[in-house]
Amino acid sequence: MKKDNIFMNIIQKKVKTDILYQDELVTAFYDLNPKAPVHVLIVPNILIPTVNHATTHDEIILGRLFIVAAKIAEQKNIHSSGYRLIVNCNDHSGQEIYHLHMHLLGGKPLGPLLQK
Ligand code: AMP
């Protein structure tokens, strides 16, 4: 599995991006093509390509994604109005980047979860 995906380059600051948050486990930055007024990606600092690749060793990292999402939602003042967290996995979900990531979306009513 290739380790030099675009998200790894952002995490390692090899490409210039506004990083909203970074700690020893995860990094958060704005989505390049925002689908809502707030659209942030929160990603593990290590390569876990999809949810299918996650193991029990990754539990703290995966939990941190939620903690950081809630923290950023509060900073962006969307924690009370509400927001959506999405993790895509593989082809049918439309996953484009094979470096597990959580989408944080909010800032307006988001409508139904799935279009028919
Ligand atoms: P997914 O479909 O869940 O794999 O989502 C991938 C997301 O990454 C999409 O919403 C893209 O807009 C976003 N994206 C792709 N390249 C970049 C980049 N260089 N910086 C920030 N977001 C990106």
PDB file of C-alpha atoms and ligand atoms in Angstrom:
ATOM      1  CA  MET A   1       0.000   0.000   0.000  1.00  0.00           C
ATOM      2  CA  LYS A   2       1.383   3.413  -1.010  1.00  0.00           C
ATOM      3  CA  LYS A   3       2.240   5.561   2.012  1.00  0.00           C
ATOM      4  CA  ASP A   4       2.645   8.898   0.239  1.00  0.00           C
ATOM      5  CA  ASN A   5      -1.007   9.862  -0.245  1.00  0.00           C
ATOM      6  CA  ILE A   6      -2.039  13.533  -0.233  1.00  0.00           C
ATOM      7  CA  PHE A   7      -3.261  13.401   3.373  1.00  0.00           C
ATOM      8  CA  MET A   8       0.106  12.032   4.533  1.00  0.00           C
ATOM      9  CA  ASN A   9       1.808  14.917   2.760  1.00  0.00           C
ATOM     10  CA  ILE A  10      -0.501  17.362   4.586  1.00  0.00           C
ATOM     11  CA  ILE A  11       0.132  15.679   7.955  1.00  0.00           C
ATOM     12  CA  GLN A  12       3.882  15.798   7.370  1.00  0.00           C
ATOM     13  CA  LYS A  13       3.618  19.408   6.127  1.00  0.00           C
ATOM     14  CA  LYS A  14       5.122  18.531   2.763  1.00  0.00           C
ATOM     15  CA  VAL A  15       2.267  20.477   1.143  1.00  0.00           C
ATOM     16  CA  LYS A  16       1.022  23.821   2.426  1.00  0.00           C
ATOM     17  CA  THR A  17      -2.438  23.591   4.025  1.00  0.00           C
ATOM     18  CA  ASP A  18      -4.134  25.380   6.919  1.00  0.00           C
ATOM     19  CA  ILE A  19      -3.934  22.874   9.749  1.00  0.00           C
ATOM     20  CA  LEU A  20      -6.708  23.498  12.274  1.00  0.00           C
ATOM     21  CA  TYR A  21      -5.486  21.002  14.826  1.00  0.00           C
ATOM     22  CA  GLN A  22      -2.671  18.490  15.197  1.00  0.00           C
ATOM     23  CA  ASP A  23      -1.520  16.271  18.020  1.00  0.00           C
ATOM     24  CA  GLU A  24       0.485  13.059  18.213  1.00  0.00           C
ATOM     25  CA  LEU A  25      -2.398  10.979  16.861  1.00  0.00           C
ATOM     26  CA  VAL A  26      -4.550  13.015  14.477  1.00  0.00           C
ATOM     27  CA  THR A  27      -4.572  16.065  12.201  1.00  0.00           C
ATOM     28  CA  ALA A  28      -7.500  18.268  11.097  1.00  0.00           C
ATOM     29  CA  PHE A  29      -7.686  20.539   8.067  1.00  0.00           C
ATOM     30  CA  TYR A  30     -10.312  22.046   5.756  1.00  0.00           C
ATOM     31  CA  ASP A  31     -11.729  19.979   2.924  1.00  0.00           C
ATOM     32  CA  LEU A  32     -10.568  21.293  -0.449  1.00  0.00           C
ATOM     33  CA  ASN A  33     -14.107  21.086  -1.911  1.00  0.00           C
ATOM     34  CA  PRO A  34     -16.389  21.988   0.995  1.00  0.00           C
ATOM     35  CA  LYS A  35     -19.908  20.511   0.902  1.00  0.00           C
ATOM     36  CA  ALA A  36     -21.144  22.696   3.785  1.00  0.00           C
ATOM     37  CA  PRO A  37     -20.172  26.018   5.408  1.00  0.00           C
ATOM     38  CA  VAL A  38     -18.017  24.004   7.803  1.00  0.00           C
ATOM     39  CA  HIS A  39     -16.298  21.003   6.218  1.00  0.00           C
ATOM     40  CA  VAL A  40     -13.260  19.741   8.061  1.00  0.00           C
ATOM     41  CA  LEU A  41     -11.386  16.447   7.676  1.00  0.00           C
ATOM     42  CA  ILE A  42      -9.888  14.746  10.715  1.00  0.00           C
ATOM     43  CA  VAL A  43      -7.349  12.054   9.882  1.00  0.00           C
ATOM     44  CA  PRO A  44      -5.069   9.658  11.757  1.00  0.00           C
ATOM     45  CA  ASN A  45      -1.382  10.576  11.526  1.00  0.00           C
ATOM     46  CA  ILE A  46      -0.580   6.981  10.553  1.00  0.00           C
ATOM     47  CA  LEU A  47      -1.856   5.316   7.408  1.00  0.00           C
ATOM     48  CA  ILE A  48      -5.017   3.289   8.015  1.00  0.00           C
ATOM     49  CA  PRO A  49      -6.376   3.048   4.443  1.00  0.00           C
ATOM     50  CA  THR A  50     -10.004   2.229   5.314  1.00  0.00           C
ATOM     51  CA  VAL A  51     -12.152   1.313   8.304  1.00  0.00           C
ATOM     52  CA  ASN A  52     -11.628  -2.304   7.215  1.00  0.00           C
ATOM     53  CA  HIS A  53      -7.937  -1.943   8.053  1.00  0.00           C
ATOM     54  CA  ALA A  54      -8.494  -0.646  11.596  1.00  0.00           C
ATOM     55  CA  THR A  55      -7.416  -2.951  14.421  1.00  0.00           C
ATOM     56  CA  THR A  56      -7.798  -2.908  18.185  1.00  0.00           C
ATOM     57  CA  HIS A  57      -4.383  -1.175  18.283  1.00  0.00           C
ATOM     58  CA  ASP A  58      -6.032   1.801  16.589  1.00  0.00           C
ATOM     59  CA  GLU A  59      -8.835   2.257  19.119  1.00  0.00           C
ATOM     60  CA  ILE A  60      -7.314   5.310  20.799  1.00  0.00           C
ATOM     61  CA  ILE A  61      -6.670   6.984  17.450  1.00  0.00           C
ATOM     62  CA  LEU A  62     -10.208   6.283  16.262  1.00  0.00           C
ATOM     63  CA  GLY A  63     -11.652   7.616  19.503  1.00  0.00           C
ATOM     64  CA  ARG A  64      -9.510  10.747  19.166  1.00  0.00           C
ATOM     65  CA  LEU A  65     -11.161  11.492  15.801  1.00  0.00           C
ATOM     66  CA  PHE A  66     -14.489  11.970  17.633  1.00  0.00           C
ATOM     67  CA  ILE A  67     -12.993  14.004  20.469  1.00  0.00           C
ATOM     68  CA  VAL A  68     -11.271  16.362  18.025  1.00  0.00           C
ATOM     69  CA  ALA A  69     -14.392  16.602  15.838  1.00  0.00           C
ATOM     70  CA  ALA A  70     -16.421  17.754  18.851  1.00  0.00           C
ATOM     71  CA  LYS A  71     -13.685  20.224  19.837  1.00  0.00           C
ATOM     72  CA  ILE A  72     -13.612  21.756  16.353  1.00  0.00           C
ATOM     73  CA  ALA A  73     -17.426  21.827  16.207  1.00  0.00           C
ATOM     74  CA  GLU A  74     -17.365  23.879  19.397  1.00  0.00           C
ATOM     75  CA  GLN A  75     -14.662  26.212  18.025  1.00  0.00           C
ATOM     76  CA  LYS A  76     -16.753  26.713  14.872  1.00  0.00           C
ATOM     77  CA  ASN A  77     -19.858  27.309  16.995  1.00  0.00           C
ATOM     78  CA  ILE A  78     -21.866  24.514  15.385  1.00  0.00           C
ATOM     79  CA  HIS A  79     -21.902  22.197  18.403  1.00  0.00           C
ATOM     80  CA  SER A  80     -25.394  23.309  19.505  1.00  0.00           C
ATOM     81  CA  SER A  81     -27.003  23.651  16.059  1.00  0.00           C
ATOM     82  CA  GLY A  82     -25.606  20.240  15.126  1.00  0.00           C
ATOM     83  CA  TYR A  83     -23.341  18.623  12.627  1.00  0.00           C
ATOM     84  CA  ARG A  84     -22.698  15.355  10.804  1.00  0.00           C
ATOM     85  CA  LEU A  85     -19.684  13.047  10.978  1.00  0.00           C
ATOM     86  CA  ILE A  86     -19.070  10.771   7.996  1.00  0.00           C
ATOM     87  CA  VAL A  87     -16.473   8.087   7.352  1.00  0.00           C
ATOM     88  CA  ASN A  88     -16.581   6.519   3.905  1.00  0.00           C
ATOM     89  CA  CYS A  89     -15.263   3.030   3.239  1.00  0.00           C
ATOM     90  CA  ASN A  90     -14.433   1.676  -0.186  1.00  0.00           C
ATOM     91  CA  ASP A  91     -16.081   2.009  -3.551  1.00  0.00           C
ATOM     92  CA  HIS A  92     -19.824   2.103  -2.836  1.00  0.00           C
ATOM     93  CA  SER A  93     -19.357   4.845  -0.248  1.00  0.00           C
ATOM     94  CA  GLY A  94     -17.462   6.982  -2.749  1.00  0.00           C
ATOM     95  CA  GLN A  95     -14.212   6.930  -0.763  1.00  0.00           C
ATOM     96  CA  GLU A  96     -11.660   8.851  -2.836  1.00  0.00           C
ATOM     97  CA  ILE A  97      -8.653   9.032  -0.549  1.00  0.00           C
ATOM     98  CA  TYR A  98      -7.445   5.754   0.911  1.00  0.00           C
ATOM     99  CA  HIS A  99      -6.297   7.232   4.193  1.00  0.00           C
ATOM    100  CA  LEU A 100      -9.121   6.838   6.715  1.00  0.00           C
ATOM    101  CA  HIS A 101     -10.686  10.220   7.509  1.00  0.00           C
ATOM    102  CA  MET A 102     -13.699  11.645   9.283  1.00  0.00           C
ATOM    103  CA  HIS A 103     -15.703  14.426   7.599  1.00  0.00           C
ATOM    104  CA  LEU A 104     -17.109  17.061   9.972  1.00  0.00           C
ATOM    105  CA  LEU A 105     -19.945  18.880   8.211  1.00  0.00           C
ATOM    106  CA  GLY A 106     -22.182  21.630   9.555  1.00  0.00           C
ATOM    107  CA  GLY A 107     -23.152  25.273   9.519  1.00  0.00           C
ATOM    108  CA  LYS A 108     -26.533  24.747   7.840  1.00  0.00           C
ATOM    109  CA  PRO A 109     -29.333  22.148   7.906  1.00  0.00           C
ATOM    110  CA  LEU A 110     -27.781  19.171   6.125  1.00  0.00           C
ATOM    111  CA  GLY A 111     -30.951  17.431   4.985  1.00  0.00           C
ATOM    112  CA  PRO A 112     -31.480  13.682   4.837  1.00  0.00           C
ATOM    113  CA  LEU A 113     -28.482  11.422   5.278  1.00  0.00           C
ATOM    114  CA  LEU A 114     -28.834   9.749   1.895  1.00  0.00           C
ATOM    115  CA  GLN A 115     -30.444  10.797  -1.375  1.00  0.00           C
ATOM    116  CA  LYS A 116     -32.719   8.201  -2.911  1.00  0.00           C
TER     117      LYS A 116
HETATM  118  P1  AMP B   1     -13.754  10.679   0.638  1.00  0.00           P
HETATM  119  O1  AMP B   1     -14.660  10.693  -0.540  1.00  0.00           O
HETATM  120  O2  AMP B   1     -14.450  10.317   1.925  1.00  0.00           O
HETATM  121  O3  AMP B   1     -12.502   9.863   0.396  1.00  0.00           O
HETATM  122  O4  AMP B   1     -13.316  12.187   0.851  1.00  0.00           O
HETATM  123  C1  AMP B   1     -12.138  12.718   0.360  1.00  0.00           C
HETATM  124  C2  AMP B   1     -12.220  14.201   0.570  1.00  0.00           C
HETATM  125  O5  AMP B   1     -10.906  14.732   0.490  1.00  0.00           O
HETATM  126  C3  AMP B   1     -13.072  14.938  -0.460  1.00  0.00           C
HETATM  127  O6  AMP B   1     -14.141  15.623   0.207  1.00  0.00           O
HETATM  128  C4  AMP B   1     -12.091  15.904  -1.114  1.00  0.00           C
HETATM  129  O7  AMP B   1     -12.677  17.148  -1.386  1.00  0.00           O
HETATM  130  C5  AMP B   1     -10.999  16.020  -0.062  1.00  0.00           C
HETATM  131  N1  AMP B   1      -9.669  16.355  -0.553  1.00  0.00           N
HETATM  132  C6  AMP B   1      -9.018  15.805  -1.602  1.00  0.00           C
HETATM  133  N2  AMP B   1      -7.794  16.363  -1.725  1.00  0.00           N
HETATM  134  C7  AMP B   1      -7.670  17.257  -0.708  1.00  0.00           C
HETATM  135  C8  AMP B   1      -6.652  18.144  -0.281  1.00  0.00           C
HETATM  136  N3  AMP B   1      -5.489  18.244  -0.940  1.00  0.00           N
HETATM  137  N4  AMP B   1      -6.890  18.921   0.798  1.00  0.00           N
HETATM  138  C9  AMP B   1      -8.055  18.857   1.453  1.00  0.00           C
HETATM  139  N5  AMP B   1      -9.062  18.026   1.116  1.00  0.00           N
HETATM  140  C10 AMP B   1      -8.871  17.243   0.046  1.00  0.00           C
END
